[in-house]
Tab-separated table of C-alpha atoms in Angstrom:
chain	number	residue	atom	x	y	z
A	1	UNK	CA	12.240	10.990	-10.502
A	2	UNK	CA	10.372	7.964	-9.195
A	3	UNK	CA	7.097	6.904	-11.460
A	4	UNK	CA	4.644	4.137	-11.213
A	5	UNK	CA	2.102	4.219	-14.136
A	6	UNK	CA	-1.111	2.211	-14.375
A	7	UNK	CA	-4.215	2.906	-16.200
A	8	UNK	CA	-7.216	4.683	-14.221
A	9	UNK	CA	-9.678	2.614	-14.887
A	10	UNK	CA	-10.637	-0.742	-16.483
A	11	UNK	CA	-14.307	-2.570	-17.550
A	12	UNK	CA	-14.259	-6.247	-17.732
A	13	UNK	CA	-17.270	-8.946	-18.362
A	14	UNK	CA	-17.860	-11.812	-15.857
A	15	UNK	CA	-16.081	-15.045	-16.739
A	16	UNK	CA	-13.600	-13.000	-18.863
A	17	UNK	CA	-10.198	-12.137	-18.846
A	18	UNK	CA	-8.206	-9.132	-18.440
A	19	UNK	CA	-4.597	-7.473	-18.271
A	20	UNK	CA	-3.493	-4.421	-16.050
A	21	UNK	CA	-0.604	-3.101	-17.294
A	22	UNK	CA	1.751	-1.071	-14.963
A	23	UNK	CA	5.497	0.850	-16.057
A	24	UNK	CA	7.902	1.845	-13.741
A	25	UNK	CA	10.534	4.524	-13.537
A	26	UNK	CA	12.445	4.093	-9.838
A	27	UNK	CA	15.706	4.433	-8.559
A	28	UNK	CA	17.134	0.800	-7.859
A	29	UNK	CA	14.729	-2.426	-8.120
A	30	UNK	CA	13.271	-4.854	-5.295
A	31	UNK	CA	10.901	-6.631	-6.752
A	32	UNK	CA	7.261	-5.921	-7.916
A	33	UNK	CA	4.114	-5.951	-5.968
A	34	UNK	CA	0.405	-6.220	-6.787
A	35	UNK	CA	-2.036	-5.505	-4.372
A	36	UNK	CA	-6.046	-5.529	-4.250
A	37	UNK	CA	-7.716	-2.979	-2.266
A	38	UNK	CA	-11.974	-3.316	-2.288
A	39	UNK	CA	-13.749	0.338	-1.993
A	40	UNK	CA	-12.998	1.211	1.795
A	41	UNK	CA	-10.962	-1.277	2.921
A	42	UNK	CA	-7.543	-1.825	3.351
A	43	UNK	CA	-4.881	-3.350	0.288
A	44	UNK	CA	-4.141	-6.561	0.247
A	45	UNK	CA	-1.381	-8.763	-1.276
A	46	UNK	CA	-1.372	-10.201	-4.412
A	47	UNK	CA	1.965	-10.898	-5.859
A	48	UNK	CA	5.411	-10.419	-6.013
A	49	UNK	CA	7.934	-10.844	-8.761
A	50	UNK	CA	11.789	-10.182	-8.596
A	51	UNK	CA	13.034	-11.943	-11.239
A	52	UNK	CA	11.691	-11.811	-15.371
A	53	UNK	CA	8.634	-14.116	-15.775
A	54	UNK	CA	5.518	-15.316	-15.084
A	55	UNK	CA	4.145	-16.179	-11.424
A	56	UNK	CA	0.625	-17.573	-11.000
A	57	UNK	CA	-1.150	-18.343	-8.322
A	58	UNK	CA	-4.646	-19.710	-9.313
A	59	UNK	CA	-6.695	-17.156	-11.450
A	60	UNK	CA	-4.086	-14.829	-11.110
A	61	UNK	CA	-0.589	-14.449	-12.844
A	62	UNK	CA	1.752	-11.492	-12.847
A	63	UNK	CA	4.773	-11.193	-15.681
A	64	UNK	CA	7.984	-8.711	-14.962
A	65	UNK	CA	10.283	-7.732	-17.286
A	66	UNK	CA	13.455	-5.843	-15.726
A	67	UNK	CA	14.776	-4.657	-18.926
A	68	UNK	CA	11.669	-2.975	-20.093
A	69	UNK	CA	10.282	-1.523	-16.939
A	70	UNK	CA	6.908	-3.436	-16.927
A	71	UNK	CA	4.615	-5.578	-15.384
A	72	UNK	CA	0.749	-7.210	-16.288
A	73	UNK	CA	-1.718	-8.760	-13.730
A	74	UNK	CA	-3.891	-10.897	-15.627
A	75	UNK	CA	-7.079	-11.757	-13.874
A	76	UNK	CA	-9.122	-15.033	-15.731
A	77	UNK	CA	-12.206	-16.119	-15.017
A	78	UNK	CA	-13.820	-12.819	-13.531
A	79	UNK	CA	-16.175	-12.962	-10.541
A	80	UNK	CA	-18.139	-9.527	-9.839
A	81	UNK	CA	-16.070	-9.829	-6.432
A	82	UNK	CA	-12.986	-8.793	-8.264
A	83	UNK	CA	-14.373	-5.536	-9.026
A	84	UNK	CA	-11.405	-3.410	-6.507
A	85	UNK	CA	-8.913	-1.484	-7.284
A	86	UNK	CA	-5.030	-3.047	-8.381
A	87	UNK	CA	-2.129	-1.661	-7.247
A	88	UNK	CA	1.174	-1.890	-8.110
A	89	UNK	CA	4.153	-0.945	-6.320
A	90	UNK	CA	7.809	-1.146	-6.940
A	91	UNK	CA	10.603	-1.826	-3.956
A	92	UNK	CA	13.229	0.789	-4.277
A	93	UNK	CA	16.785	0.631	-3.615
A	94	UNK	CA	16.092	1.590	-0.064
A	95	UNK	CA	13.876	-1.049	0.164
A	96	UNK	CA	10.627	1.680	0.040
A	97	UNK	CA	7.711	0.765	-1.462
A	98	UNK	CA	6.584	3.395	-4.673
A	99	UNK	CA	2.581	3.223	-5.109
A	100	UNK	CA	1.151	3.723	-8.998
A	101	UNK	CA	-2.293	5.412	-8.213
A	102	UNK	CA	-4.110	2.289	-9.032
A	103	UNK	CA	-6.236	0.606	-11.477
A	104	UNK	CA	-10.248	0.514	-10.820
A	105	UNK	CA	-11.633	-2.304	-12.201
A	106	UNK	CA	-15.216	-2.820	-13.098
A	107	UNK	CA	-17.012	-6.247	-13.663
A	108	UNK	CA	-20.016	-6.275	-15.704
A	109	UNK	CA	-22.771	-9.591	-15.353
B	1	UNK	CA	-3.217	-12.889	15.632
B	2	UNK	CA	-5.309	-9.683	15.388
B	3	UNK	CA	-2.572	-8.630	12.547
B	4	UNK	CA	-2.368	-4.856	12.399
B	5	UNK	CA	-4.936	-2.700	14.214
B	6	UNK	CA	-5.560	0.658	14.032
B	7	UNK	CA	-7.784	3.485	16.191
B	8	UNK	CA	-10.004	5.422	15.171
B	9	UNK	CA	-11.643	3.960	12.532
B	10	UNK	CA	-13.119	7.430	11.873
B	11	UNK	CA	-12.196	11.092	13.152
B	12	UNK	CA	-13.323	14.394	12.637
B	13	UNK	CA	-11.117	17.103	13.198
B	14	UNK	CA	-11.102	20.930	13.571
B	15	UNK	CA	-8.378	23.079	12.059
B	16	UNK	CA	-5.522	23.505	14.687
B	17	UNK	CA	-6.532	20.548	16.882
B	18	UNK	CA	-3.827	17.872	17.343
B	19	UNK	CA	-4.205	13.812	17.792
B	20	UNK	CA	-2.906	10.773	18.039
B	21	UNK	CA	-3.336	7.779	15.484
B	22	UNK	CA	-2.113	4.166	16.977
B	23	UNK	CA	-1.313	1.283	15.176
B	24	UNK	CA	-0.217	-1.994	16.888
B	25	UNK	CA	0.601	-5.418	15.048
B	26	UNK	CA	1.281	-8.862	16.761
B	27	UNK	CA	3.342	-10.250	14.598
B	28	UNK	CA	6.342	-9.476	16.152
B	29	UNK	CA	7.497	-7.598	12.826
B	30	UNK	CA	10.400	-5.116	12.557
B	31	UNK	CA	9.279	-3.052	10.073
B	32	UNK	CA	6.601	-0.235	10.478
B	33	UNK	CA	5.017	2.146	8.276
B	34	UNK	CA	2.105	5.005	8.247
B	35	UNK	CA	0.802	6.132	4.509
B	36	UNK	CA	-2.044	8.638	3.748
B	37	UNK	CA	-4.061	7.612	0.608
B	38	UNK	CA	-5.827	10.572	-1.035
B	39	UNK	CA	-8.862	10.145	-3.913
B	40	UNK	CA	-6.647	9.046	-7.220
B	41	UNK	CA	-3.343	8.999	-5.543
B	42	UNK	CA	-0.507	6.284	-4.989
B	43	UNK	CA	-0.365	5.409	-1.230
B	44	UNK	CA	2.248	8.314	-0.130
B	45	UNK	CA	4.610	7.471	3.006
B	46	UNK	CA	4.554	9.219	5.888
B	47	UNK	CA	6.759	7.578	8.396
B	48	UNK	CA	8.508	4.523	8.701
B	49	UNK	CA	10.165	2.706	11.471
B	50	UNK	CA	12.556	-0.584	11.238
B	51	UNK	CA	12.725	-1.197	14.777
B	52	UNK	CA	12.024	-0.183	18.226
B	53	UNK	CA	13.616	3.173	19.017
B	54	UNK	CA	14.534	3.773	15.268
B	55	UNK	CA	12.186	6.015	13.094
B	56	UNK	CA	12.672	7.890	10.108
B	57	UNK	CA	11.194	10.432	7.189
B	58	UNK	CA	9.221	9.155	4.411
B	59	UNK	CA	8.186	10.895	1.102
B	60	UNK	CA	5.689	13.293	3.122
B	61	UNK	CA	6.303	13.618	6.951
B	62	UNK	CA	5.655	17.646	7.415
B	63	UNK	CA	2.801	18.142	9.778
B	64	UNK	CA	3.430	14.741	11.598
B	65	UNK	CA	5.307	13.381	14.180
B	66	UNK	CA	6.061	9.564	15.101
B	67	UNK	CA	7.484	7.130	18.122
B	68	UNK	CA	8.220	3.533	18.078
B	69	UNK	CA	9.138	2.582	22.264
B	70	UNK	CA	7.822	-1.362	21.420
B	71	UNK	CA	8.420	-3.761	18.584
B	72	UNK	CA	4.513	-3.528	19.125
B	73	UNK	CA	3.125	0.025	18.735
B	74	UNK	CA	3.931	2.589	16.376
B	75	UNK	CA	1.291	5.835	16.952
B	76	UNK	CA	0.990	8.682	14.357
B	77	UNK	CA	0.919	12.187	15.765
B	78	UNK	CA	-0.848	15.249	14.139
B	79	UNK	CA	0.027	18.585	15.598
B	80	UNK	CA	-2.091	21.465	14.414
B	81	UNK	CA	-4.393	19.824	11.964
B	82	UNK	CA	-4.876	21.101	8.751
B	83	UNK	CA	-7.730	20.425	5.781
B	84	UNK	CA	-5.090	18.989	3.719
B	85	UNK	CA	-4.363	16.325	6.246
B	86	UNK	CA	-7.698	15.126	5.199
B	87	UNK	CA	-6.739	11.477	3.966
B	88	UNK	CA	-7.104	7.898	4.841
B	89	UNK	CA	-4.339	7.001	7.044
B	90	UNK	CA	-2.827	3.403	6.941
B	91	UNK	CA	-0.608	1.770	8.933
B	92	UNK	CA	1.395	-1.201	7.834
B	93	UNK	CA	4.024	-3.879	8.924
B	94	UNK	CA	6.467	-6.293	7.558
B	95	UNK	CA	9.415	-9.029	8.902
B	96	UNK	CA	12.201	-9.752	6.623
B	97	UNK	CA	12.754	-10.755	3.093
B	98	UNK	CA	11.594	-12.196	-0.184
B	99	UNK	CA	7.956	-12.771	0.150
B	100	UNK	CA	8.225	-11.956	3.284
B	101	UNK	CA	8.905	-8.089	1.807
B	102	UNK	CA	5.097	-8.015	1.806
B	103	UNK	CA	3.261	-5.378	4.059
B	104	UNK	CA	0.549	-6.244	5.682
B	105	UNK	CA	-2.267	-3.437	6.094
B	106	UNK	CA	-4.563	-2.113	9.230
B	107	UNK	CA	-8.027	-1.402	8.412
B	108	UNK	CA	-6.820	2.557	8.127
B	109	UNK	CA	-8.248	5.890	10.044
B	110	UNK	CA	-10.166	7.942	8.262
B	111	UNK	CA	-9.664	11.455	9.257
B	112	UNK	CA	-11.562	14.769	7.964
B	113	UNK	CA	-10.278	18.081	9.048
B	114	UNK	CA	-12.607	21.072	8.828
């Protein structure tokens, strides 16, 4: 079967950093999303990553690696308006997107 | 660009009682998609469409029904409403590849059925 995993919940401190970890099971690979969704709204996009590596894009960076199924989104310098949920989501072979349940992460002052 | 929009923001429903969610975007994107989100679940897809006149199952389509007559609109139908159709409903869009694989999101409909 298809399987996102991610853990529930995270705490961080303001200013610090902090990695969300996410393992996939799927049939056939797309490329890797991250999304942010605040309480009530809608998600939002992050990232994407296709091939092994590391992508940043300003205080956030998200690493793949294929062979091992896994991915990190690694947050620096936390504001308390990062405190949302992270999702990640794989692209299947048909080109579907598979959801994890998503990470809630708190900032504390 | 509005993006994707999305009526009702809010609904409240009574068991057996049947309506209509729409969803247009103004991108001019192919791809269309409706997902329920439920409290501690993945986003779970419903329906998805990748072009006018061309729809198709997702993971969970029993209990809903779906048209796509414009590159536009894509409305979500609900015949016979049932408590656990009680979700937040999201509608969704993309054009073609790479980065370009990324959905963008309506604000969502959330819908209680009692």
């Amino acid at each position: 079967g298809q399987n996102i995993d991610q853990p529930t919940e995270m705490t961080a401190t303001e200013g610090a950093i902090v990695q969300i970890n996410c393992t996939y099971q799927t049939s056939g690979f797309n490329g890797l999303f991250w999304y942010q969704q605040h309480a009530g709204e809608a998600p939002t996009f992050l990232s994407y990553n296709v091939l092994d590596g590391l992508e940043e894009k300003g205080r956030f960076s998200s690493f793949l690696s294929r062979s091992k199924g896994y991915s990190y989104l690694l947050l620096k310098e936390l504001q308390m308006k990062d405190s949302a949920s992270y999702l990640c989501a794989v692209m299947d072979s048909n080109y579907q997107l598979i959801w994890g349940a998503g990470t809630k992460l708190i900032i504390k002052p | 660009n509005a993006g994707v929009t999305q009526t009702p923001k809010f609904r409240i429903l009574k068991i057996g009682q049947s309506m209509t969610l729409q969803c247009a975007q103004d991108m001019n994107h192919n791809y269309m998609y409706w997902y329920r989100q439920d409290p501690g679940m993945g986003l779970k897809l419903i329906y998805y469409s990748v072009g006018a006149g061309i729809t198709d199952k997702g993971e969970v389509p029993n209990g809903y029904n779906v048209s796509r007559s414009t590159t536009e609109d894509f409305p979500l139908r609900l015949e016979l409403a049932a408590p656990s159709q009680t979700s937040v409903y999201f509608c969704a869009s993309r054009s073609g590849t790479g980065e370009a694989y990324e959905q963008y999101f309506g604000p969502g409909t959330r819908l209680t059925v009692t």
